[in-house]
Amino acid sequence: QSVLTQPPSASGTPGQRVTISCSGSSSNIGGNLVNWYQQLPGTAPKLLIYSNNQRPSGVPDRFSGSKSGTSASLAISGLQSEDEADYYCAAWDDNLKGVFGGGTKLTVL
Amino acid sequence: EVQLLESGGGLVQPGGSLRLSCAASGFTFSSHAMSWVRQAPGKGLEWVSAISGSGDYTYYADSVKGPFTISRDNSKNTLYLQMNSLRTDDTAVYYCAKGPPSVTIFGVVIPLPMDVWGQGTTVTVSS
C-alpha cells in the first residue's frame, strides 16, 4: 500500500492529452514539493518533473505538472508511442521519509 | 557527465547481510544528498533511505529502519547501504540516486528530487 495514490493504468491514442493523478495528505503533497518520474521498460527511473511543475533540461514541454492542495497531476499532451512507460509521483513526507505513488502504467493505443 | 554505478548485489540467504556500494562521478559528491530506492520484481518504486552531503543526517523507511544503515565516504565519492537481517521481501533491484545540494531547513535536509539514477543492482534473498 503506497502512501501516495495513483491510478494503476491510463491510456490514450497518439496525439491525445492524458493526465495522471496523485493523491496524498497534508504531511507530504500538502506541505512539500512533488516530483514525477518516468520509467521505460527495463530501465532506471528518470526525473520528469520536479518542484511541482518544473522540467529538467531535455524533457519535452509536452510534459507538465501541477499541484493543488494534497493532490498533484501529470499531463502529457501530444501523446507519442515512446511515452508508453510507468509514471511515479514522489514527495517528501514530514515524518522524515520519501514517499512514492504506486505507479501508473501508461499505454499508447 | 554525472554517473552512478551500483555494485554489491547478489544472492543471500534469509537472515544474511550484504553491503551495497554506489560509486559517483561527474559532480561534487560531498555537496549532495543521496538516496537508495528499491523496486521488487513487478512492483513499484519504494524509497529506502537517504543521507545528507556531510553524512550528518540520515533517514530511513519504516520497513528497513534498524537492519539497514546508510553511509558515505566523501573521500572516495562512494555511497553505501549495509543491509542486515535480510528477509525475502527485501528482494529487489536497488538504485542509488543523486539528490539536490544539501540545505538544512529547520533541522532537516530534504533529499528530493532525485535527478540522476544508477542502473541498479539486484539483491535476491532466498534459501
Tab-separated table of C-alpha atoms in Angstrom:
chain	number	residue	atom	x	y	z
A	1	GLN	CA	0.000	0.000	0.000
A	2	SER	CA	1.705	3.174	-1.220
A	3	VAL	CA	1.427	6.423	0.710
A	4	LEU	CA	0.575	8.352	-2.456
A	5	THR	CA	-2.354	7.120	-4.542
A	6	GLN	CA	-2.188	6.857	-8.327
A	7	PRO	CA	-4.456	5.083	-10.795
A	8	PRO	CA	-2.815	1.799	-11.811
A	9	SER	CA	-3.336	2.404	-15.503
A	10	ALA	CA	-4.038	5.088	-18.085
A	11	SER	CA	-4.265	5.070	-21.852
A	12	GLY	CA	-4.619	7.299	-24.875
A	13	THR	CA	-4.158	7.417	-28.607
A	14	PRO	CA	-1.312	9.238	-30.357
A	15	GLY	CA	-1.794	12.978	-30.256
A	16	GLN	CA	-4.204	12.880	-27.313
A	17	ARG	CA	-3.728	14.549	-23.931
A	18	VAL	CA	-3.708	12.328	-20.863
A	19	THR	CA	-3.479	13.156	-17.196
A	20	ILE	CA	-2.305	11.061	-14.269
A	21	SER	CA	-3.387	11.969	-10.763
A	22	CYS	CA	-1.524	11.581	-7.475
A	23	SER	CA	-3.281	11.965	-4.138
A	24	GLY	CA	-1.585	12.369	-0.795
A	25	SER	CA	-2.041	14.136	2.509
A	26	SER	CA	-1.072	17.283	4.362
A	27	SER	CA	2.160	15.679	5.585
A	28	ASN	CA	3.508	15.012	2.090
A	29	ILE	CA	1.987	16.644	-1.007
A	30	GLY	CA	0.140	19.237	1.043
A	31	GLY	CA	3.326	20.681	2.505
A	32	ASN	CA	6.119	19.624	0.174
A	33	LEU	CA	7.117	19.666	-3.475
A	34	VAL	CA	6.005	16.942	-5.880
A	35	ASN	CA	8.240	15.173	-8.372
A	36	TRP	CA	7.372	12.841	-11.224
A	37	TYR	CA	9.445	10.007	-12.674
A	38	GLN	CA	9.186	8.097	-15.926
A	39	GLN	CA	10.373	4.502	-16.078
A	40	LEU	CA	10.647	2.935	-19.501
A	41	PRO	CA	10.583	-0.877	-19.591
A	42	GLY	CA	13.785	-2.407	-18.269
A	43	THR	CA	15.432	0.907	-17.400
A	44	ALA	CA	16.092	3.050	-14.350
A	45	PRO	CA	13.633	5.807	-13.496
A	46	LYS	CA	14.183	9.258	-14.979
A	47	LEU	CA	13.210	12.573	-13.391
A	48	LEU	CA	10.431	14.105	-15.473
A	49	ILE	CA	9.022	16.933	-13.342
A	50	TYR	CA	10.402	18.455	-10.135
A	51	SER	CA	9.146	21.113	-7.716
A	52	ASN	CA	5.546	20.521	-8.805
A	53	ASN	CA	5.869	21.905	-12.313
A	54	GLN	CA	9.497	22.293	-13.396
A	55	ARG	CA	11.013	20.319	-16.252
A	56	PRO	CA	14.670	19.255	-16.188
A	57	SER	CA	16.706	20.148	-19.219
A	58	GLY	CA	15.868	17.840	-22.106
A	59	VAL	CA	12.332	16.957	-21.054
A	60	PRO	CA	9.875	17.986	-23.773
A	61	ASP	CA	7.327	20.670	-22.916
A	62	ARG	CA	4.610	18.122	-23.740
A	63	PHE	CA	5.053	17.074	-20.104
A	64	SER	CA	3.650	19.351	-17.418
A	65	GLY	CA	2.904	19.092	-13.724
A	66	SER	CA	0.564	20.822	-11.321
A	67	LYS	CA	-0.372	20.674	-7.670
A	68	SER	CA	-3.408	21.757	-5.699
A	69	GLY	CA	-3.776	21.091	-2.012
A	70	THR	CA	-2.977	17.455	-1.317
A	71	SER	CA	-3.166	16.318	-4.943
A	72	ALA	CA	-0.950	16.607	-7.978
A	73	SER	CA	-1.267	15.809	-11.658
A	74	LEU	CA	0.982	14.987	-14.561
A	75	ALA	CA	-0.272	15.919	-18.013
A	76	ILE	CA	1.125	14.615	-21.278
A	77	SER	CA	-0.048	16.362	-24.419
A	78	GLY	CA	0.527	15.231	-27.991
A	79	LEU	CA	0.894	11.642	-26.791
A	80	GLN	CA	3.568	9.632	-28.598
A	81	SER	CA	4.269	5.910	-28.708
A	82	GLU	CA	7.566	6.425	-26.887
A	83	ASP	CA	5.642	7.816	-23.896
A	84	GLU	CA	4.478	4.296	-23.074
A	85	ALA	CA	6.010	3.754	-19.654
A	86	ASP	CA	5.354	3.635	-15.919
A	87	TYR	CA	4.951	7.003	-14.191
A	88	TYR	CA	5.509	7.628	-10.481
A	89	CYS	CA	4.816	10.631	-8.302
A	90	ALA	CA	7.014	11.234	-5.249
A	91	ALA	CA	7.273	13.692	-2.405
A	92	TRP	CA	8.976	14.209	0.917
A	93	ASP	CA	6.874	13.421	3.952
A	94	ASP	CA	7.112	15.475	7.153
A	95	ASN	CA	7.549	12.166	9.024
A	96	LEU	CA	11.091	12.268	7.590
A	97	LYS	CA	10.775	9.846	4.738
A	98	GLY	CA	10.383	9.835	0.995
A	99	VAL	CA	7.130	8.517	-0.402
A	100	PHE	CA	6.136	7.279	-3.849
A	101	GLY	CA	2.874	6.596	-5.567
A	102	GLY	CA	2.172	3.038	-6.645
A	103	GLY	CA	2.824	3.938	-10.262
A	104	THR	CA	0.637	4.337	-13.342
A	105	LYS	CA	1.205	2.218	-16.431
A	106	LEU	CA	0.542	4.364	-19.497
A	107	THR	CA	-0.486	2.539	-22.660
A	108	VAL	CA	-0.482	4.278	-26.039
A	109	LEU	CA	-3.200	2.603	-28.076
B	1	GLU	CA	28.744	13.629	-17.124
B	2	VAL	CA	27.128	12.556	-13.861
B	3	GLN	CA	27.395	8.812	-13.326
B	4	LEU	CA	26.319	6.462	-10.556
B	5	LEU	CA	27.444	2.847	-10.544
B	6	GLU	CA	25.988	0.429	-8.014
B	7	SER	CA	27.611	-2.833	-7.004
B	8	GLY	CA	27.432	-5.443	-4.275
B	9	GLY	CA	24.150	-7.132	-5.095
B	10	GLY	CA	23.749	-10.882	-5.197
B	11	LEU	CA	22.061	-13.927	-3.730
B	12	VAL	CA	21.908	-14.154	0.051
B	13	GLN	CA	20.058	-16.394	2.460
B	14	PRO	CA	17.363	-15.036	4.780
B	15	GLY	CA	18.982	-13.529	7.846
B	16	GLY	CA	22.166	-12.758	5.938
B	17	SER	CA	23.896	-9.458	5.187
B	18	LEU	CA	25.045	-7.512	2.145
B	19	ARG	CA	26.706	-4.160	1.611
B	20	LEU	CA	25.800	-2.212	-1.492
B	21	SER	CA	28.095	0.446	-2.913
B	22	CYS	CA	27.443	3.306	-5.312
B	23	ALA	CA	30.422	4.962	-6.972
B	24	ALA	CA	29.684	8.526	-8.048
B	25	SER	CA	31.437	10.748	-10.577
B	26	GLY	CA	30.882	13.934	-12.510
B	27	PHE	CA	29.662	16.148	-9.662
B	28	THR	CA	30.728	17.405	-6.240
B	29	PHE	CA	29.641	14.322	-4.329
B	30	SER	CA	30.067	15.771	-0.836
B	31	SER	CA	27.635	18.603	-1.562
B	32	HIS	CA	24.666	16.451	-2.490
B	33	ALA	CA	22.179	14.332	-0.597
B	34	MET	CA	21.965	10.760	-1.841
B	35	SER	CA	19.242	8.137	-1.651
B	36	TRP	CA	18.618	4.433	-2.112
B	37	VAL	CA	15.386	3.366	-3.807
B	38	ARG	CA	14.341	-0.228	-4.466
B	39	GLN	CA	11.942	-1.998	-6.780
B	40	ALA	CA	10.724	-5.507	-6.044
B	41	PRO	CA	10.069	-7.727	-9.078
B	42	GLY	CA	6.997	-6.496	-10.917
B	43	LYS	CA	6.321	-3.836	-8.286
B	44	GLY	CA	6.619	-0.085	-7.942
B	45	LEU	CA	9.353	2.106	-6.542
B	46	GLU	CA	9.988	2.207	-2.790
B	47	TRP	CA	12.195	4.853	-1.190
B	48	VAL	CA	14.572	3.138	1.244
B	49	SER	CA	16.983	5.617	2.782
B	50	ALA	CA	18.756	8.937	2.307
B	51	ILE	CA	21.771	10.774	3.670
B	52	SER	CA	22.871	14.401	3.624
B	53	GLY	CA	26.025	15.531	1.863
B	54	SER	CA	28.028	15.655	5.071
B	55	GLY	CA	26.553	12.396	6.346
B	56	ASP	CA	25.204	14.123	9.454
B	57	TYR	CA	21.577	13.465	8.613
B	58	THR	CA	20.168	10.049	7.718
B	59	TYR	CA	16.614	8.954	7.018
B	60	TYR	CA	15.009	5.530	6.653
B	61	ALA	CA	11.767	3.952	5.526
B	62	ASP	CA	9.935	2.243	8.373
B	63	SER	CA	10.343	-1.082	6.580
B	64	VAL	CA	14.154	-1.001	6.864
B	65	LYS	CA	14.768	1.052	9.998
B	66	GLY	CA	17.102	-0.911	12.217
B	67	PRO	CA	18.505	-3.591	9.888
B	68	PHE	CA	19.718	-1.158	7.172
B	69	THR	CA	22.373	1.545	7.579
B	70	ILE	CA	23.206	4.194	5.010
B	71	SER	CA	26.626	5.826	4.985
B	72	ARG	CA	29.007	7.613	2.670
B	73	ASP	CA	32.733	8.153	2.201
B	74	ASN	CA	33.160	11.547	0.604
B	75	SER	CA	36.904	10.960	0.130
B	76	LYS	CA	36.018	8.033	-2.138
B	77	ASN	CA	32.872	9.527	-3.707
B	78	THR	CA	31.001	6.424	-2.626
B	79	LEU	CA	27.615	5.771	-1.052
B	80	TYR	CA	26.882	2.597	0.895
B	81	LEU	CA	23.905	0.627	2.159
B	82	GLN	CA	24.625	-2.001	4.794
B	83	MET	CA	21.755	-4.475	4.874
B	84	ASN	CA	21.498	-6.893	7.805
B	85	SER	CA	18.873	-9.456	8.823
B	86	LEU	CA	17.699	-9.680	5.234
B	87	ARG	CA	14.237	-11.036	4.515
B	88	THR	CA	12.729	-12.471	1.363
B	89	ASP	CA	10.697	-9.301	0.883
B	90	ASP	CA	13.941	-7.311	0.615
B	91	THR	CA	14.424	-8.931	-2.800
B	92	ALA	CA	14.582	-6.074	-5.299
B	93	VAL	CA	16.654	-4.006	-7.656
B	94	TYR	CA	18.364	-1.345	-5.564
B	95	TYR	CA	19.037	2.027	-7.178
B	96	CYS	CA	21.180	4.814	-5.837
B	97	ALA	CA	20.096	8.307	-6.786
B	98	LYS	CA	21.609	11.769	-6.582
B	99	GLY	CA	19.673	14.401	-4.701
B	100	PRO	CA	19.884	18.173	-4.507
B	101	PRO	CA	22.636	20.138	-2.788
B	102	SER	CA	22.222	19.611	0.943
B	103	VAL	CA	20.474	22.542	2.569
B	104	THR	CA	19.346	22.324	6.182
B	105	ILE	CA	15.900	23.800	6.764
B	106	PHE	CA	14.534	23.611	10.321
B	107	GLY	CA	16.986	20.800	11.037
B	108	VAL	CA	16.006	18.712	8.009
B	109	VAL	CA	17.856	18.056	4.761
B	110	ILE	CA	15.265	17.104	2.144
B	111	PRO	CA	16.930	14.625	-0.242
B	112	LEU	CA	14.426	15.077	-3.066
B	113	PRO	CA	14.226	15.411	-6.021
B	114	MET	CA	16.460	12.579	-7.143
B	115	ASP	CA	17.681	13.795	-10.502
B	116	VAL	CA	20.163	11.118	-11.577
B	117	TRP	CA	19.839	7.373	-11.006
B	118	GLY	CA	22.223	4.481	-11.343
B	119	GLN	CA	21.415	1.371	-13.349
B	120	GLY	CA	20.636	-0.644	-10.220
B	121	THR	CA	21.993	-3.759	-8.535
B	122	THR	CA	19.893	-6.846	-7.883
B	123	VAL	CA	19.514	-8.306	-4.399
B	124	THR	CA	17.897	-11.718	-4.089
B	125	VAL	CA	17.102	-13.075	-0.636
B	126	SER	CA	16.299	-16.761	-0.867
B	127	SER	CA	17.186	-20.076	0.715
